[in-house]
Coordinates of C-alpha atoms in Angstrom, one line a residue:
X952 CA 69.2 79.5 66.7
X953 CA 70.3 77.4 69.4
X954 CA 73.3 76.6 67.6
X955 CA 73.9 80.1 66.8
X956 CA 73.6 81.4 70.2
X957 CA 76.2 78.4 71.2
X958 CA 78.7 79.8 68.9
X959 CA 78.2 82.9 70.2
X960 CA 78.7 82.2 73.8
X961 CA 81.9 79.7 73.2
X962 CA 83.7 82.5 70.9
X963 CA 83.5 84.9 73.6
X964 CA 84.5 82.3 75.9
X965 CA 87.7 82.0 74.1
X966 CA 88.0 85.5 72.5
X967 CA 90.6 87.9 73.6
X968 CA 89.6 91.3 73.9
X969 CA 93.0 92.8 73.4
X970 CA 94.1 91.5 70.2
X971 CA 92.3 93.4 67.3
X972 CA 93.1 90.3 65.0
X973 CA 88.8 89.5 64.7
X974 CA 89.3 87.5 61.5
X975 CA 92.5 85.4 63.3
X976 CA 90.5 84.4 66.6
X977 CA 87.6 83.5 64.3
X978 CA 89.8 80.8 62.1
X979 CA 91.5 80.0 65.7
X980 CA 88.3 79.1 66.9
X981 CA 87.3 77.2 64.0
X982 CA 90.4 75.3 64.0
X983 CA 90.6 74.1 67.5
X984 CA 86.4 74.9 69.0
X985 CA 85.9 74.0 72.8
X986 CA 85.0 70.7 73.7
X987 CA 81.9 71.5 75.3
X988 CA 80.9 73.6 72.7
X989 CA 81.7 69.9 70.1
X990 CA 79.4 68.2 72.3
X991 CA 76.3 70.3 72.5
X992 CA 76.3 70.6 68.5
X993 CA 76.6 67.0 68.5
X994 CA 73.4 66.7 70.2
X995 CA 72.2 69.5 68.4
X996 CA 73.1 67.6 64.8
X997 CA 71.3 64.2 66.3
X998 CA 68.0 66.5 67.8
X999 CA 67.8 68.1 64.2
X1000 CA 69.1 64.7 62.1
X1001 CA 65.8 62.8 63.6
X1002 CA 63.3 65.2 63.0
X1003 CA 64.4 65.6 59.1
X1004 CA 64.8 62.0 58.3
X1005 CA 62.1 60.0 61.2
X1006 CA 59.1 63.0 61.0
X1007 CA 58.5 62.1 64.7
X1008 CA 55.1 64.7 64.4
X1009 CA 51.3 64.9 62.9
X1010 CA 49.5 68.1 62.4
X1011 CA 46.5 68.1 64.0
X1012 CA 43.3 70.8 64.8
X1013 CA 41.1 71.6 67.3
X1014 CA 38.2 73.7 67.7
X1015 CA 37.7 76.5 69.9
X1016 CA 34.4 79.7 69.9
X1017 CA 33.8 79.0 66.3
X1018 CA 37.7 78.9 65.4
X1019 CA 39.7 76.4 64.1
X1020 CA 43.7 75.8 65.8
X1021 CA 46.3 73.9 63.6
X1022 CA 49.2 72.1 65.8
X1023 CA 52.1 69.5 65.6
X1024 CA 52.2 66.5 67.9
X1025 CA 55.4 65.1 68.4
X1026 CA 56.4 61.3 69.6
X1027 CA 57.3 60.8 73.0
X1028 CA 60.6 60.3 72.2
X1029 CA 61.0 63.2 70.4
X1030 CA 59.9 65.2 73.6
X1031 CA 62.2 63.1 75.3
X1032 CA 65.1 64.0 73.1
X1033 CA 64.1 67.7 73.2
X1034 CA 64.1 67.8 76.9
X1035 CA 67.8 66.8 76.5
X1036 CA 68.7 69.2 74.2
X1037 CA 66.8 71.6 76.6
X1038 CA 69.3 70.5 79.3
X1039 CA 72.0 71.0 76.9
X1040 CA 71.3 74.0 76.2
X1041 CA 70.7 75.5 79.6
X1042 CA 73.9 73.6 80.7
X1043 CA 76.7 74.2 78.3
X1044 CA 76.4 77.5 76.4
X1045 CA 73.8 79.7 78.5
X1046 CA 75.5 78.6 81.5
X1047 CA 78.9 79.3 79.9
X1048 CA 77.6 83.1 79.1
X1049 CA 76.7 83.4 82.7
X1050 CA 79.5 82.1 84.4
X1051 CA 81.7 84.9 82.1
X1052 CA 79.5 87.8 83.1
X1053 CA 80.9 86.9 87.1
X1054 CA 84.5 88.2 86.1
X1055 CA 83.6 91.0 83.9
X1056 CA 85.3 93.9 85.8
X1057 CA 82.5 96.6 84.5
X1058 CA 79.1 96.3 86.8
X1059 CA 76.8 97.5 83.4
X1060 CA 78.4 95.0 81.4
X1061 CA 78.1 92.1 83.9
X1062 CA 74.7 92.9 84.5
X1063 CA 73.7 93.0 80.8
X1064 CA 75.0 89.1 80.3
X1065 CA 73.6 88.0 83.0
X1066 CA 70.0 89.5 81.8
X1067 CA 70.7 88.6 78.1
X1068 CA 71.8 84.5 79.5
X1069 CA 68.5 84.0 81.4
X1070 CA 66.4 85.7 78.7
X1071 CA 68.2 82.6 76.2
X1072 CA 67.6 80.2 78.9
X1073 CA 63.8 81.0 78.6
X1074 CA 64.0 81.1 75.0
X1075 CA 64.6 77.5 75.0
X1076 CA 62.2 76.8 77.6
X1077 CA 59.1 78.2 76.1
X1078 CA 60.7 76.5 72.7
X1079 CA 60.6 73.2 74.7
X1080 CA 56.6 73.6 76.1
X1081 CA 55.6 74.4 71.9
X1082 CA 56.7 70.7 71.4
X1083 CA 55.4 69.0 74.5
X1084 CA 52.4 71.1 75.5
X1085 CA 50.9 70.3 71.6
X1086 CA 47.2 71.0 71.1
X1087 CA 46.7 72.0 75.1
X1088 CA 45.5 75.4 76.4
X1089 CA 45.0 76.2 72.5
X1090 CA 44.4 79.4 72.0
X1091 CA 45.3 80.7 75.5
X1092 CA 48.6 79.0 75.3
X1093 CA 49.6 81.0 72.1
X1094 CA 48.5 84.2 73.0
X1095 CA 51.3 83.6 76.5
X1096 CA 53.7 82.8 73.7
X1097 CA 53.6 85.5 72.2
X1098 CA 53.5 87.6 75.0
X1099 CA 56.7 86.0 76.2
X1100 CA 58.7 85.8 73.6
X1101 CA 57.8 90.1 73.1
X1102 CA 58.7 90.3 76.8
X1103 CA 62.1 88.8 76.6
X1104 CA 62.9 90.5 73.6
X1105 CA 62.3 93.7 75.6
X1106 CA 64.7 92.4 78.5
X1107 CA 67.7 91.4 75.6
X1108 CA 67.0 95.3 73.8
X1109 CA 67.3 96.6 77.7
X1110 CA 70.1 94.2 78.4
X1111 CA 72.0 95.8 75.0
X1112 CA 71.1 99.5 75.5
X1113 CA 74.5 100.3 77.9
X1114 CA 77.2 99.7 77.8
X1115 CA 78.4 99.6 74.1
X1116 CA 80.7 98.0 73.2
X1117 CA 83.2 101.6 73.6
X1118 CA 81.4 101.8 76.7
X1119 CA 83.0 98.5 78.3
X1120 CA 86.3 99.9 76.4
X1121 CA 86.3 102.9 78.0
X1122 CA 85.0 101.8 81.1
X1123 CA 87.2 98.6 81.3
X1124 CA 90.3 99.4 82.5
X1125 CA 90.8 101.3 86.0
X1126 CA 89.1 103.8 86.8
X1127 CA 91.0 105.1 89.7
X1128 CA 93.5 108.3 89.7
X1129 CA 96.1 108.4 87.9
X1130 CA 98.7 108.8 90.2
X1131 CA 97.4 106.2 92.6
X1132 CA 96.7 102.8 90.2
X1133 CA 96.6 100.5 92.7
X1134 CA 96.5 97.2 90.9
X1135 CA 99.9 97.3 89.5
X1136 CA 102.9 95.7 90.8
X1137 CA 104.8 98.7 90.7
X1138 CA 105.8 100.9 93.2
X1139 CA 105.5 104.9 92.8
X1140 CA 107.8 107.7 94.1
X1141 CA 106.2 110.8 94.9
X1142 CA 108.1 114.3 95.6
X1143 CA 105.9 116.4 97.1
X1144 CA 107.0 120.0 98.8
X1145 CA 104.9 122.2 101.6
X1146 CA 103.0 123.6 98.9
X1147 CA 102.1 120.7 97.3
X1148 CA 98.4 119.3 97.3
X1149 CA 99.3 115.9 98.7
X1150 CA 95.3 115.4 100.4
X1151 CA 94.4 114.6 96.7
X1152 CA 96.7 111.9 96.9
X1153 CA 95.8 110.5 100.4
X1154 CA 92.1 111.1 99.8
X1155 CA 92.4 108.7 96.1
X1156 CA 94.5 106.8 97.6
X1157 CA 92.5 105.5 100.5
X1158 CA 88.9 105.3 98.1
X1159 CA 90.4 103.4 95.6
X1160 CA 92.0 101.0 98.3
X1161 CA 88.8 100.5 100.3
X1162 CA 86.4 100.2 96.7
X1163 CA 89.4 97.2 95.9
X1164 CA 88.8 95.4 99.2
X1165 CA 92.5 96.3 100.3
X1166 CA 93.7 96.9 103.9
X1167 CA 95.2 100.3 103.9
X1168 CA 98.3 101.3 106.0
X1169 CA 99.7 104.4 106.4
X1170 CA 103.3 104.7 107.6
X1171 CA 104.2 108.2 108.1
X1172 CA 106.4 110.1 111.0
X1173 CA 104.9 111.0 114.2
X1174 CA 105.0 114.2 113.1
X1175 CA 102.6 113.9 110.3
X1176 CA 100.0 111.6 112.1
X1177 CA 97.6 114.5 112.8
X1178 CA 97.9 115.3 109.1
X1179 CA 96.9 111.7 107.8
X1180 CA 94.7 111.5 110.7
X1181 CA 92.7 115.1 109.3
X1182 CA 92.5 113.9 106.2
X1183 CA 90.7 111.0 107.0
X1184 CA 88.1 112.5 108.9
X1185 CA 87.6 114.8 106.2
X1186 CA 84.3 115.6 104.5
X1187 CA 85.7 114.3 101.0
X1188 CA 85.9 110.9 102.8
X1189 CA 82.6 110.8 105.3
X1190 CA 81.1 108.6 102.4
X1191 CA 83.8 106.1 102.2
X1192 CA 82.9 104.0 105.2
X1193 CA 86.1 103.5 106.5
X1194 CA 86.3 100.6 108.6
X1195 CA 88.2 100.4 111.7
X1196 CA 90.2 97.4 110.7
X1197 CA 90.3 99.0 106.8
X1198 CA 93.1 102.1 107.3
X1199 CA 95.4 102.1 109.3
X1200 CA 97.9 105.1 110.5
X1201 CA 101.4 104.0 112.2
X1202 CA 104.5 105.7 113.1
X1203 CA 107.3 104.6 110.9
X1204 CA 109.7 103.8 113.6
X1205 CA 107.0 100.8 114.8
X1206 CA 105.9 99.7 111.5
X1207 CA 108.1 97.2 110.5
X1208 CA 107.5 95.7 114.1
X1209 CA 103.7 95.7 113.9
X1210 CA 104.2 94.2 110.3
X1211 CA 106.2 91.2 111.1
X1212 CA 104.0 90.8 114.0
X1213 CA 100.6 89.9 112.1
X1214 CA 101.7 88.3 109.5
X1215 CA 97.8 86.5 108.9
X1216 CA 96.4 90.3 107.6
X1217 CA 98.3 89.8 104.7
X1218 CA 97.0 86.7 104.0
X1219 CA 93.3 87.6 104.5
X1220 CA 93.4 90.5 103.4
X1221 CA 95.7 92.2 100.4
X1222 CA 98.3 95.1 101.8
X1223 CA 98.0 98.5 100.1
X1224 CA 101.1 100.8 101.8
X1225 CA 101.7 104.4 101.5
X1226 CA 105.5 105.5 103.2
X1227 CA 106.1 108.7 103.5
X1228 CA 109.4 109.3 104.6
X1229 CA 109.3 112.8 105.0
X1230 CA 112.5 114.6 106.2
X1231 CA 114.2 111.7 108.0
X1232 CA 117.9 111.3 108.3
X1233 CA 119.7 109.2 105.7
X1234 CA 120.5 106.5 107.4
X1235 CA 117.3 105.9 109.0
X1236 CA 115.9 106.0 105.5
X1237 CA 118.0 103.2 104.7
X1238 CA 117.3 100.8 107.3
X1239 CA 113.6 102.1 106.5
X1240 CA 113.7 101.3 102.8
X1241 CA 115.5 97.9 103.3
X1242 CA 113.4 96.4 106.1
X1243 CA 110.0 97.5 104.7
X1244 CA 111.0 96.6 100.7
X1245 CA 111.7 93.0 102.1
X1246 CA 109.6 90.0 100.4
X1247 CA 106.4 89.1 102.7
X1248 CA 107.6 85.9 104.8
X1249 CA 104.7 84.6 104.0
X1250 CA 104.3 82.8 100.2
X1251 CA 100.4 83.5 99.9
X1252 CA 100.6 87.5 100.6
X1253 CA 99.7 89.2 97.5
X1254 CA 102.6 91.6 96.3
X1255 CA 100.6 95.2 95.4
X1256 CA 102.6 98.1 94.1
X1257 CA 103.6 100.4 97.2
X1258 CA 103.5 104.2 97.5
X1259 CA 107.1 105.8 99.2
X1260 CA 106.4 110.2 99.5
X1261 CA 109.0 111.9 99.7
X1262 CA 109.7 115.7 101.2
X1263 CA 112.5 117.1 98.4
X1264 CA 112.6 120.6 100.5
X1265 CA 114.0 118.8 103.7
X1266 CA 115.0 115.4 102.5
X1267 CA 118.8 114.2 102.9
X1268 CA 120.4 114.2 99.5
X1269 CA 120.7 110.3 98.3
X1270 CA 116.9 109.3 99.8
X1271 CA 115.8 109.0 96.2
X1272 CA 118.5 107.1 94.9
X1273 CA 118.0 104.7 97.7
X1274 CA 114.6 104.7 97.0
X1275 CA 115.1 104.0 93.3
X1276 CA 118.2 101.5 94.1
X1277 CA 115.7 99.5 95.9
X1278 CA 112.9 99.9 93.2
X1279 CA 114.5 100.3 89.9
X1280 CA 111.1 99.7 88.2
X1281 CA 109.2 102.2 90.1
X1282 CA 107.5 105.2 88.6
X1283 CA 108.2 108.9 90.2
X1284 CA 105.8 111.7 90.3
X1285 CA 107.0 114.9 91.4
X1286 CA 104.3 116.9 93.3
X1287 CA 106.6 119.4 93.7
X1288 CA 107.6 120.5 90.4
X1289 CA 104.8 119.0 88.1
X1290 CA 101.4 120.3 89.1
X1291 CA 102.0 123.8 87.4
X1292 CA 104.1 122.1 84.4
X1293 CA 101.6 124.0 81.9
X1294 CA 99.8 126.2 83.5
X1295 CA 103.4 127.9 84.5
X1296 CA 104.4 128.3 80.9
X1297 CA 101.4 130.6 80.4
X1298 CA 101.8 132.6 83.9
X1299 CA 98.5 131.0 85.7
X1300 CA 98.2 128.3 88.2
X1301 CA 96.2 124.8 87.7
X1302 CA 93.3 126.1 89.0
X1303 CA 93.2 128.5 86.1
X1304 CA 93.3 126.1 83.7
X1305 CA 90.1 123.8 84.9
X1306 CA 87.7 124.1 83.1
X1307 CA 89.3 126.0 80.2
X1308 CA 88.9 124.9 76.3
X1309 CA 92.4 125.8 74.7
X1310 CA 93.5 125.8 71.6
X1311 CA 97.0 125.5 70.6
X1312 CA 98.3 126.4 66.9
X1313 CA 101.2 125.0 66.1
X1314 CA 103.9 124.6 63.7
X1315 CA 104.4 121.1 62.3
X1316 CA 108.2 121.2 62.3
X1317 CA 108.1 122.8 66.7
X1318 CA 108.5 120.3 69.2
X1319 CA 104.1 120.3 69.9
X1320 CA 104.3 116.9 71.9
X1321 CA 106.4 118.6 74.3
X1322 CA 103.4 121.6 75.1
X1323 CA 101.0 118.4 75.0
X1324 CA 103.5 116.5 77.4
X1325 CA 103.2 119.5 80.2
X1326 CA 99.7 119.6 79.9
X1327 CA 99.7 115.7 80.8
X1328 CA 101.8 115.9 83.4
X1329 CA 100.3 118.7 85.5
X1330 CA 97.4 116.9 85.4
X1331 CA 98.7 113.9 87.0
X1332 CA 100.8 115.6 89.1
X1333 CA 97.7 117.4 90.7
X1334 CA 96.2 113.5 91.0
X1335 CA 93.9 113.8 87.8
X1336 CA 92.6 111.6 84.6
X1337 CA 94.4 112.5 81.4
X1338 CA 93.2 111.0 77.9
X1339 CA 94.6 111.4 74.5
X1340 CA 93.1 111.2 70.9
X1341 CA 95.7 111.4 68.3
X1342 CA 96.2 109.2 65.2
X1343 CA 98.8 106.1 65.5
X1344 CA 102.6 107.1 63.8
X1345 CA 101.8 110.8 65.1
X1346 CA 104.5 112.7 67.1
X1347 CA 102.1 113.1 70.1
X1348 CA 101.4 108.8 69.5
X1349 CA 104.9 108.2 69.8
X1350 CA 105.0 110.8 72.7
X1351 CA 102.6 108.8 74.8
X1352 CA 102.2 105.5 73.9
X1353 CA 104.6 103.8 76.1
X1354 CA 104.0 106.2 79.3
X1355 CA 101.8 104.5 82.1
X1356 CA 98.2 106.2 83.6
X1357 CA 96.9 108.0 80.4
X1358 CA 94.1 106.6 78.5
X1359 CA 95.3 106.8 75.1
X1360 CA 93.3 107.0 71.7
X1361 CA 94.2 106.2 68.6
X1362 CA 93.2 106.4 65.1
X1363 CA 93.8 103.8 63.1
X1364 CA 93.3 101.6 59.4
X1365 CA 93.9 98.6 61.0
X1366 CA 90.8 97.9 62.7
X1367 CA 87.3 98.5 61.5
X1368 CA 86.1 98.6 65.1
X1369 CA 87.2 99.7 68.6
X1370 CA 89.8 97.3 70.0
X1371 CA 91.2 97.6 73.4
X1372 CA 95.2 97.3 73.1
X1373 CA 95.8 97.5 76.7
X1374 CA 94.0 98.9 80.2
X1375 CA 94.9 102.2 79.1
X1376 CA 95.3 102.4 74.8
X1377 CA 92.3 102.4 72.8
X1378 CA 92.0 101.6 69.1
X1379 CA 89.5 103.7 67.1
X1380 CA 88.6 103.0 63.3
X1381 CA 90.4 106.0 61.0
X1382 CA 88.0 108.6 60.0
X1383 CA 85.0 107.6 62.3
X1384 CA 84.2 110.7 63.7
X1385 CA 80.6 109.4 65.3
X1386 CA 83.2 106.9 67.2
X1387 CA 84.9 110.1 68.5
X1388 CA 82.2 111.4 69.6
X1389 CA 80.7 108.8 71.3
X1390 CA 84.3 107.9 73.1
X1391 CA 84.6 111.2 74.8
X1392 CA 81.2 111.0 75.7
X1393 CA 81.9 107.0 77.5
X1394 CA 85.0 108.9 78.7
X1395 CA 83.0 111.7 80.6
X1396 CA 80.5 109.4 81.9
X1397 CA 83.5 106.9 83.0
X1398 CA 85.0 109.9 84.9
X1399 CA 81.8 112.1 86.2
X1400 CA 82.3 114.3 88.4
X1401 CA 86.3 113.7 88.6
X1402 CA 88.7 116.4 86.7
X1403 CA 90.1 115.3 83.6
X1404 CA 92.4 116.6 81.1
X1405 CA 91.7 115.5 77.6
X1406 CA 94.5 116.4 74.8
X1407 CA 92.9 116.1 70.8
X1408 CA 95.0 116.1 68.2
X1409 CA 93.0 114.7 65.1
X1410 CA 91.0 117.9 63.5
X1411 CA 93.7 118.4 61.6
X1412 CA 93.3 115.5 59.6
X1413 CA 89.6 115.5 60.4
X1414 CA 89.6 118.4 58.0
X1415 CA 92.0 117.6 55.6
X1416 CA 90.5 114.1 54.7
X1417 CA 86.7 114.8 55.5
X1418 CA 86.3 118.8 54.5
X1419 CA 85.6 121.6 57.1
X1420 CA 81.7 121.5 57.7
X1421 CA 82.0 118.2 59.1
X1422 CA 85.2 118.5 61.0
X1423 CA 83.5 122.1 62.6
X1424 CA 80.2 120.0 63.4
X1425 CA 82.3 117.8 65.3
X1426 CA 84.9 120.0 67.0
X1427 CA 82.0 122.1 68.3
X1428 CA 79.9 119.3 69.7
X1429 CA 83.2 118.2 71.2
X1430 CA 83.4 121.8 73.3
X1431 CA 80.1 121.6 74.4
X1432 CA 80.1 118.2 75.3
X1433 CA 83.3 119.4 77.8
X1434 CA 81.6 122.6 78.8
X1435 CA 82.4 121.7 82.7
X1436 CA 84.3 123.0 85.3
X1437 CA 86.1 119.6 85.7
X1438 CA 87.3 118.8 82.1
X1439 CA 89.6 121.0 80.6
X1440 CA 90.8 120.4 76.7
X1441 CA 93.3 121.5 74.6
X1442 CA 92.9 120.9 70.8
X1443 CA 95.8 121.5 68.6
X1444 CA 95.7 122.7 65.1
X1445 CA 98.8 122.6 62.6
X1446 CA 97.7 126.4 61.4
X1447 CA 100.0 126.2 58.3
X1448 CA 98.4 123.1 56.8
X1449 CA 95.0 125.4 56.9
X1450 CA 93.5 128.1 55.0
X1451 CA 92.8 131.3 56.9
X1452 CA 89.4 131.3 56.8
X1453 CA 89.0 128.2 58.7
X1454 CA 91.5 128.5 61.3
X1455 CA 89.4 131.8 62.0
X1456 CA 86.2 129.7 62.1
X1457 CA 88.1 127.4 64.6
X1458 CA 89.5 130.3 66.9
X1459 CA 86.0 131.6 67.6
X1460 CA 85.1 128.5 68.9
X1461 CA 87.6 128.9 72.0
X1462 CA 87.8 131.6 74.6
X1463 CA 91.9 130.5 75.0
X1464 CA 94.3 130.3 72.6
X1465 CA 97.6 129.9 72.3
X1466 CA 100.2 129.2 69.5
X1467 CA 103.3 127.6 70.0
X1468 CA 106.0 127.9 66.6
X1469 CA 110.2 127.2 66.2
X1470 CA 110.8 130.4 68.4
X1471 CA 108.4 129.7 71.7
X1472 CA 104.9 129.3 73.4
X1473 CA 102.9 133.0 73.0
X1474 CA 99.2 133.3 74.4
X1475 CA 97.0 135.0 72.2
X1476 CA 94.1 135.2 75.0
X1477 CA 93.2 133.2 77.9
X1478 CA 89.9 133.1 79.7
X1479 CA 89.4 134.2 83.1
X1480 CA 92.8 136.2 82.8
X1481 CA 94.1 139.8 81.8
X1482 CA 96.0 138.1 78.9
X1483 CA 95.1 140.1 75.4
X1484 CA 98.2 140.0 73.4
X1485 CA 99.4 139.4 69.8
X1486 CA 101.7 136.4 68.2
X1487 CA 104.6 139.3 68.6
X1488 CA 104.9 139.3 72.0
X1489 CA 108.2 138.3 74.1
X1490 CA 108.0 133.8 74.8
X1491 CA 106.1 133.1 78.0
X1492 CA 108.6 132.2 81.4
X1493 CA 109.8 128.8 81.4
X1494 CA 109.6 128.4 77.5
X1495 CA 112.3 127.2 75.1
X1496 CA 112.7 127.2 71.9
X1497 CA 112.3 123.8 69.8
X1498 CA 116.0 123.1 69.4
X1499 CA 116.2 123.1 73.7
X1500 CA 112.8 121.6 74.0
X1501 CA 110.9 123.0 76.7
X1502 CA 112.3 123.8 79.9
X1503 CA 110.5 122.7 83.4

């Protein structure tokens, strides 16, 4: 067991989460194992070696109330020797485990190997006291045994019962907004206008910072200090525990002053900046954008991805190309023209749409990704979680698996179990609709109480490859499992590749449908609205046909 457990700890050691290649890190590991992990076998092989071939034990008895005990009693060196491999035990594998559970990111999982390392470490222990204790405390001393070893059996089954292994998936990369994802090198544009909900953006940006141990810096205009000041003091941040010396609000024209003048906060502390440049002249956006976008004078100031906002109403034209000139890797997220992308092409506003199950039809041979694509992009626009479950090769795969900020997954034959490809893809065995289910349910839990926007695209093939009862079972515990006001879904269905009376089946399970073919987007009802009409009614506002795509 010992040797077992060993294994165990050292192929985690050296395993690599991200690489789905289980059989490849196995031979790797064979092929070149740790030296620590050489070195406690070795003393394993010699602890096992001398009992086979010396027999350093004699089995005695004792009596006890009218009962007779059989036990072993080992040589003192034997003991000796199994002290050492005690010590070996405790000190190269178990310890190994422990050590890793200090830089697992996800709390659950970190306290799980913790729990499941000292439960081993008492394992051997107790192990160790059969082989020196011998005959004393008989039967007392067996009865503890047993208790013990039941006991810490108990703590391993607790230890294992959350996360799964999707749980620590799901839950392993960030778990912050979308728009903010703060522990990137890369900076972000945002465009935002008057009516744009920017306090989303302030209020993740600002939690997320603080729950990182970042110093936070505002540098805004005078004229919108009382507007960063507000949202600070607002209720959605009272819990936050904001720190005097944690955010900080200063006037553009004195930043770059103040932060050349304390130049030992950026080494204590790592530098989280939001600019927001607002409707300031050209040129002083310029001489802004250079002086702040400078490298920190100091070599050990962490570099964190910076976030420049933007006014497009008032803003001087050339600011964003400056902006981008000075930050040609940097994402941009318009505020302005994003946050209704979707729920514009159906005639309601964002707040329409939370909440909402949808289902979209759709013709195989339409432009689909780009319906899909809106739906993602309101969402992050309006500073909320998106996730995708499609099947790798499909149009809405290839749609989404190089953007940034969406958890993506995919269905795939090349694994046999979830893999984790990146922070933000997911790799789900092809056909396993029990790990579906129990990935959007890690998802929700990840992201409770925080809106998401979840996009599926796999009952398609879910009924095509696995018949319709199942694929129904499983699409309608997926729409009660989202019955909330902050997840909204929209499921797509390729209606041609079905037979009528299923797509009807599938209809009645949503309130909101839409379908979306070669000419445009129609709504056939949506809940909450006025919205009864037929597949012949005129295309939707802001609605192109395939061959244009779809307009914004």
């Amino acid at each position: 067991m010992a040797s077992s457990i060993g294994f165990a700890s050292y192929l985690l050691r050296n395993g690599d989460e991200t690489d789905p290649r289980r059989i490849w890190r196995l031979r790797r590991f064979v092929s070149r194992p740790p030296l620590p992990f050489l070195i406690f076998l070795a003393v394993v092989g010699i602890w096992t070696a001398a009992g086979l071939l010396l027999s350093p034990w004699s089995q005695d008895q004792i009596s006890s109330g009218g009962d007779t005990y059989y036990f072993f009693s080992y040589s003192i060196w034997y003991v000796a020797l199994s002290a050492f491999v005690l010590f070996s035990f405790a000190s190269l594998p178990v310890l190994s485990f422990y050590q890793q559970s200090k830089i697992v990111h996800d709390k659950k999982a970190s306290v799980s190997m913790k729990i499941i390392s000292v439960c081993w470490a008492f394992f051997g222990a107790l192990s160790f006291f059969q082989i020196a204790a011998g005959g004393l405390f008989l039967p007392t001393s067996e009865s503890i045994g047993l208790v013990a070893d039941s006991f810490l059996f108990i703590l391993i089954a607790f230890a294992l019962r959350e996360p799964t292994i999707l749980g620590r998936i799901v839950n392993s990369g960030e778990t912050v907004s979308q728009a903010v994802y703060s522990r990137v090198n890369t900076d972000t544009i945002v465009l935002y206008n008057t009516e744009s909900d920017r306090r989303s953006l302030v209020e993740t940006f600002v939690k997320d910072g603080l729950v990182s141990g970042q110093q936070i810096v505002f540098q805004v205009t005078k004229g919108e200090v009382p507007f960063y000041r507000a949202i600070l003091k607002g209720p959605a941040l009272t819990d936050s525990s904001l720190g005097e010396h944690s955010v900080t609000i200063q006037p553009i024209e004195g930043s770059v002053a103040s932060r050349e003048g304390s130049p030992s906060a950026s080494v204590l502390q790592e530098r989280r900046e939001l600019v927001d440049l607002d409707e300031l002249e050209l040129d002083q956006c310029r001489d802004i954008i250079t002086r702040i976008s400078k490298p920190p004078t100091t070599p050990s100031a962490k570099r964190t991805g910076r976030i420049w906002a933007l006014n497009v109403e008032g803003a001087h034209a050339g600011v964003l190309d400056l902006l981008q000139e000075a930050n040609p890797t940097a994402r941009v997220i318009d505020l302005a023209m994003q946050q209704d992308a979707f729920s514009s092409t159906v005639n309601v506003k964002h707040e329409d749409i939370l909440g909402n199950r949808l289902l979209l039809e759709y013709e195989p041979t339409s432009k689909y990704e780009e319906v899909a694509q809106k739906f993602a992009r309101e969402f992050q626009a309006n500073v909320e979680s998106v996730a995708i479950f499609t099947s790798a090769g499909s149009p809405i795969f290839r749609q989404f698996r190089d953007q940034r900020n969406i958890s993506l997954f995919s269905f795939s034959t090349k694994t046999s179990s979830p893999a984790r490809l990146s922070d933000e893809q997911v790799l789900l065995p092809e056909r396993d609709t029990s790990l579906l289910l129990d990935a959007v349910d890690k998802l929700l839990q990840a992201l409770a109480k925080k809106r998401i926007g979840i996009v599926f695209d796999v009952f398609t093939d879910i009924i095509l490859s696995q018949g319709f009862e199942k694929a129904y079972g499983v699409l309608s515990s997926v729409v009660e499992m989202t019955e909330s006001d902050t997840v909204s879904i929209l499921v797509l269905i390729n209606y041609e590749a079905l037979e009528p009376r299923v797509l009807g089946a599938i209809q009645g399970l949503f309130r909101s449908q839409l379908r979306f073919n070669l000419e445009s987007l129609k709504v056939v009802k949506l809940q909450g609205t006025r919205h009864e009409s037929n597949y012949n009614e005129e295309p939707l506002a802001g609605v192109q046909n395939s061959a244009g795509g779809i307009g914004a």
